[in-house]
Coordinates of N, CA and C in Angstrom, one line a residue:
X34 N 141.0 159.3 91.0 CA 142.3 158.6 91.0 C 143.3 159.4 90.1
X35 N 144.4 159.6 90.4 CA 145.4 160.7 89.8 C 147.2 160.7 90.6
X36 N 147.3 160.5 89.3 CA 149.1 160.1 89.9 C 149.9 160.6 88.5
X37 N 150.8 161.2 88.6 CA 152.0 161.7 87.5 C 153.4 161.6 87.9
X38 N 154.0 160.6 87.3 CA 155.7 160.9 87.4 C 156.1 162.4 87.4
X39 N 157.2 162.6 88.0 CA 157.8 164.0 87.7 C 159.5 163.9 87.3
X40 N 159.3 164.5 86.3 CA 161.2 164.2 85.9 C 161.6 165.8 85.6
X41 N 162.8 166.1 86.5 CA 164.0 167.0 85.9 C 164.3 167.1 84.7
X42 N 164.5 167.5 83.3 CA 164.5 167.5 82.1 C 165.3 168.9 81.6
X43 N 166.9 168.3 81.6 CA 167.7 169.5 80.6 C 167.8 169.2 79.4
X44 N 167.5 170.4 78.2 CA 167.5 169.9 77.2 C 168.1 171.3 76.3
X45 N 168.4 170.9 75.2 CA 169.4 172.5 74.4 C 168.6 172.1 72.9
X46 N 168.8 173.7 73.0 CA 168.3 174.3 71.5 C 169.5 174.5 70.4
X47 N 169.1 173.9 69.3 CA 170.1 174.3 68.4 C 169.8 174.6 67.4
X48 N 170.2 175.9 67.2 CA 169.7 176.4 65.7 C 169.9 175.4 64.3
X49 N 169.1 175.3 63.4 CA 169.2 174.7 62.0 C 169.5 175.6 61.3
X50 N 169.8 176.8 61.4 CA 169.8 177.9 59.9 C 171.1 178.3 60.2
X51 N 171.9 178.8 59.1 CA 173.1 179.2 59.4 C 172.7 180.6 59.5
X52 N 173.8 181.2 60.8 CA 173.6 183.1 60.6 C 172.5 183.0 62.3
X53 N 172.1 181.5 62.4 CA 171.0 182.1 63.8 C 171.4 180.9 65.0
X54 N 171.6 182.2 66.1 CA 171.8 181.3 66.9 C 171.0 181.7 68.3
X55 N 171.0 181.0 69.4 CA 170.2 181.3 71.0 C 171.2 181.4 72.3
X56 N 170.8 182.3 72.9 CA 171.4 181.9 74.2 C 170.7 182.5 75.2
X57 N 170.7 181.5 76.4 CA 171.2 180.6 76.4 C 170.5 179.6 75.3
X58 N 171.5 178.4 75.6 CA 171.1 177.4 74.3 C 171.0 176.1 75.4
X59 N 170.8 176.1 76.9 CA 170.4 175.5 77.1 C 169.2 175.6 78.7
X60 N 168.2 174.7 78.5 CA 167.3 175.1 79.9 C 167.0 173.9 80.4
X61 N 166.4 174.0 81.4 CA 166.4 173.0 83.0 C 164.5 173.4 82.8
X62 N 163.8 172.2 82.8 CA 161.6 171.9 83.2 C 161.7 171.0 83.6
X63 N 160.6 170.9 84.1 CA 159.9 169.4 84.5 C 159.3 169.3 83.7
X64 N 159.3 167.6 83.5 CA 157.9 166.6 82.3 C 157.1 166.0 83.5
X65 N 156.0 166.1 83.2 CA 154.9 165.6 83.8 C 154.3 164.3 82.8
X66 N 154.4 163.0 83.3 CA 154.1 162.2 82.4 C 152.6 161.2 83.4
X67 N 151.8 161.5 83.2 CA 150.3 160.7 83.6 C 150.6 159.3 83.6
X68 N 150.5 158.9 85.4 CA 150.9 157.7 85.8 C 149.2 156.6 85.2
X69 N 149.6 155.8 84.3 CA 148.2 155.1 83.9 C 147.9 154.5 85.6
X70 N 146.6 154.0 85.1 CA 145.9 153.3 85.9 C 146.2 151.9 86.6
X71 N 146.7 151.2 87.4 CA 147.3 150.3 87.8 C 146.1 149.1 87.4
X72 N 146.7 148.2 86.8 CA 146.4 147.3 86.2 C 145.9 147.1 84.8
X73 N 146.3 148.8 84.0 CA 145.9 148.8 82.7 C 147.4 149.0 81.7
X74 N 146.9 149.0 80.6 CA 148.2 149.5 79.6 C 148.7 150.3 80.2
X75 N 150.3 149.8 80.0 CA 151.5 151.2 80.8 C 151.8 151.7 82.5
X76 N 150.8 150.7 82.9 CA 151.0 150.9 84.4 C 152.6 150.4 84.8
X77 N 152.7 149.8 84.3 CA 154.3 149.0 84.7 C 155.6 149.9 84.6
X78 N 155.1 151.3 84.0 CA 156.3 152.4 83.8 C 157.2 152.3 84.4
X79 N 156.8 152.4 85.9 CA 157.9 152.8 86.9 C 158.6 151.7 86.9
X80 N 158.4 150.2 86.7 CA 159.3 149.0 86.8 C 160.2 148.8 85.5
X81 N 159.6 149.4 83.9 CA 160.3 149.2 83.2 C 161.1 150.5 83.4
X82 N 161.3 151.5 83.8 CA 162.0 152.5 83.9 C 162.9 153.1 84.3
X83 N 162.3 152.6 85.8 CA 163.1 153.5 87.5 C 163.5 152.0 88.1
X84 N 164.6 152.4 89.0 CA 165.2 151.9 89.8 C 165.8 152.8 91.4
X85 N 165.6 152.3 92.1 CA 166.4 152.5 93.5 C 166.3 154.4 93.4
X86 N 164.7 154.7 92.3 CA 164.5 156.1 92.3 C 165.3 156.8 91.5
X87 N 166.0 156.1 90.5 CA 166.9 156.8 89.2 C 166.1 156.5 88.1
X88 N 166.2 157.1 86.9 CA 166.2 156.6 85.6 C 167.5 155.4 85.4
X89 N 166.4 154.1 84.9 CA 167.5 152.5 85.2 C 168.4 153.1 83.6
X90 N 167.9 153.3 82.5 CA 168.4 153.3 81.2 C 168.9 154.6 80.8
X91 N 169.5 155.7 81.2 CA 169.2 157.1 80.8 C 169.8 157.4 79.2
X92 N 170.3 157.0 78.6 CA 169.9 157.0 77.4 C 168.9 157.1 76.4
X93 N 168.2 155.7 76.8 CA 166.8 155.1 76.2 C 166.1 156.2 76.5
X94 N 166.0 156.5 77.9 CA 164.8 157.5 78.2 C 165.0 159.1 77.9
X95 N 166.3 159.2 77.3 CA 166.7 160.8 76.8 C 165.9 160.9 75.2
X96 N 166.1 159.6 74.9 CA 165.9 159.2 73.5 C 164.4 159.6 73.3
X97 N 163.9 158.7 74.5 CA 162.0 158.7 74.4 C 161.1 160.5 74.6
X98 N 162.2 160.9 75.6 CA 161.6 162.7 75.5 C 162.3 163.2 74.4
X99 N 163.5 162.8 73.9 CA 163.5 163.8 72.9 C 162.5 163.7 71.5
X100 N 162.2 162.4 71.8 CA 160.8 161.7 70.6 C 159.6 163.2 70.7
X101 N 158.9 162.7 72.7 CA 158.3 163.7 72.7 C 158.0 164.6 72.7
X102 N 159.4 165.4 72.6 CA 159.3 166.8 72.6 C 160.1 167.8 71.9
X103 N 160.4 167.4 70.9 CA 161.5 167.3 69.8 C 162.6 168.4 69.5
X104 N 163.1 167.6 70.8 CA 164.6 169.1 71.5 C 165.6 168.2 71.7
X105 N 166.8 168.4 71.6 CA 167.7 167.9 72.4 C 167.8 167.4 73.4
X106 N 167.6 166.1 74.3 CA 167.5 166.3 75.7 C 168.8 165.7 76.2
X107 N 169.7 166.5 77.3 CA 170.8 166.9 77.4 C 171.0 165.4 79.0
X108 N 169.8 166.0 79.8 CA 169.3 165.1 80.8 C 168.7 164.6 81.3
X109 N 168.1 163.9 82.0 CA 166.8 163.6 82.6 C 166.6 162.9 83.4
X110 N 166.1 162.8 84.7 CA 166.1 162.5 86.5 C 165.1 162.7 86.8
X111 N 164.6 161.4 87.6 CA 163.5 161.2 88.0 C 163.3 162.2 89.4
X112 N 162.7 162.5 89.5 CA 161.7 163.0 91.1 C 161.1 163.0 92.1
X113 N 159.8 162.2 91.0 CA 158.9 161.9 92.3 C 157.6 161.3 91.6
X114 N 157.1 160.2 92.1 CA 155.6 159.9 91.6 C 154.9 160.8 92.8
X115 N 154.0 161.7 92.1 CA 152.8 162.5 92.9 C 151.6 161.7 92.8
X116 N 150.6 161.4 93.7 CA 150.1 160.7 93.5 C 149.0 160.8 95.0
X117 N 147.6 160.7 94.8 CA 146.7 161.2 95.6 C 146.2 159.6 96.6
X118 N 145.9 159.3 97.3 CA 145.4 158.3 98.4 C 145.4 157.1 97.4
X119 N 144.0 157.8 96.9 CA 143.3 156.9 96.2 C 143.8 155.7 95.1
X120 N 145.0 156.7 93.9 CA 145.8 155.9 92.9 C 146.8 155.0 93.7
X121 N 147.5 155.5 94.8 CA 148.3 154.7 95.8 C 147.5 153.8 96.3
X122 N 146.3 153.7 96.6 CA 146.1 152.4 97.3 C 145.5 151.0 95.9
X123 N 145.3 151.8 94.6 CA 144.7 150.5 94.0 C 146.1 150.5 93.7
X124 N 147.6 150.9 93.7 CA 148.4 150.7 93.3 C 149.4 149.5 93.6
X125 N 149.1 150.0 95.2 CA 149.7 148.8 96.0 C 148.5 147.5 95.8
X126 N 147.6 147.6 96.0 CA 146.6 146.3 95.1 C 147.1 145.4 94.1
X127 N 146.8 146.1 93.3 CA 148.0 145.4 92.1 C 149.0 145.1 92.0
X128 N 150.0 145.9 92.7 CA 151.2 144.6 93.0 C 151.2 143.8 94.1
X129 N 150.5 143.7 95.1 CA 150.1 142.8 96.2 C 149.7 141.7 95.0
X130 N 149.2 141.7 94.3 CA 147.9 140.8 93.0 C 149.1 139.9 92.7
X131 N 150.1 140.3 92.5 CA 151.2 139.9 91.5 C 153.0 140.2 92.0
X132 N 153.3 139.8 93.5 CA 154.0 140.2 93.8 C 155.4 139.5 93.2
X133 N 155.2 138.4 92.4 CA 155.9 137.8 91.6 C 157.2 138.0 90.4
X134 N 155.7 139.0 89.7 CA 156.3 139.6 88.7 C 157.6 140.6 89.2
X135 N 157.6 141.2 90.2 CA 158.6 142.2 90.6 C 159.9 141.1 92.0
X136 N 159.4 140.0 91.9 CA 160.5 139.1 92.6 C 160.8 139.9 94.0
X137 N 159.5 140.4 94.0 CA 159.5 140.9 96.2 C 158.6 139.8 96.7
X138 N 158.7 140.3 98.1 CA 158.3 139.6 99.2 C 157.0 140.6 99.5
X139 N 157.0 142.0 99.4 CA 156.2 142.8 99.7 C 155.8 144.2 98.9
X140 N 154.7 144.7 99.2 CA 154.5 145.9 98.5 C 155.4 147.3 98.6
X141 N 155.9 147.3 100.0 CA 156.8 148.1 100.2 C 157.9 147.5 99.9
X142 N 158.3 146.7 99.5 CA 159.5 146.6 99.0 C 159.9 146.8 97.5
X143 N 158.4 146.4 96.8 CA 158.3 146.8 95.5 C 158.5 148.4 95.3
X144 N 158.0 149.0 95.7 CA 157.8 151.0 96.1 C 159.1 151.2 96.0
X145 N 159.8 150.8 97.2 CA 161.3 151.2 97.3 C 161.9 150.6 96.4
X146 N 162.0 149.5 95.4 CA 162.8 149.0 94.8 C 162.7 150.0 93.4
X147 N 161.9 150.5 93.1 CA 161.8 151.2 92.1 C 161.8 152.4 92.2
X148 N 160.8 153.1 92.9 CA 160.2 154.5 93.2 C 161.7 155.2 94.4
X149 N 162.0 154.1 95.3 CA 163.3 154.7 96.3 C 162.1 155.4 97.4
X150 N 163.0 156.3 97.6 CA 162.0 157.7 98.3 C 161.2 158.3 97.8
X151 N 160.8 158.5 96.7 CA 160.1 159.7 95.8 C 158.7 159.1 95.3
X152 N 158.4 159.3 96.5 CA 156.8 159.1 96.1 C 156.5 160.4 96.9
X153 N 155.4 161.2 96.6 CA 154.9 162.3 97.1 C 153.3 161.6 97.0
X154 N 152.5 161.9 98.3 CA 151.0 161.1 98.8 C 150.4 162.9 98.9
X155 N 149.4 163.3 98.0 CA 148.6 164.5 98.5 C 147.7 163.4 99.4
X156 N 147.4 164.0 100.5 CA 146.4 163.3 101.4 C 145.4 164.5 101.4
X157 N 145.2 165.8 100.3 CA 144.0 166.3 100.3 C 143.5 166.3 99.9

């Protein structure tokens, strides 16, 4: 089972020393963040996070990569949950389990309410 968010991530460098500086001073990666296990700690990412397939807070969440990765981060846009058969089906399980908590009527409705379009399924 294997699934990772994928986010767009602009971020700039800024020299601390006087006399030094970079350019460019700013770059464009992707974060790869390991989607937990559905129904364990942190599975709920994509509900406390994403919306209608955006970052819901982009502040908060510029704030949390720049924690991680201790750069400036300039921007940050969600992509796509990648995500193989298997993590997709106990995924939809668990919210089928608790369709409550997300105030839908259905599993696909949950997906799109958060995720949008950007789910990517390897089916190999």
């Amino acid at each position: 089972m294997d699934a990772r968010y994928v986010f767009a991530v602009r971020f700039r460098l800024e020299a601390e020393t006087e006399g030094v500086s970079v350019g460019p001073d700013e770059f464009e990666t992707r974060l790869y963040r390991a989607a937990d296990p559905p129904g364990e700690d942190g599975w709920l990412f994509f509900r406390d996070n994403l919306w209608r397939g955006e970052i819901n807070d982009d502040r908060h969440f510029r704030r949390l990569v720049e924690e991680e990765l201790g750069v400036n981060v300039v921007s940050a846009e969600y992509r796509a949950l990648e995500t193989d058969e298997e993590y997709l089906a106990a995924l939809k399980d668990e919210i089928r389990d608790d369709l409550a908590t997300f105030k839908a009527d259905s599993v696909s409705e949950v997906l799109n309410k958060y995720l949008g379009s950007s789910l990517e399924v390897d089916k190999g």
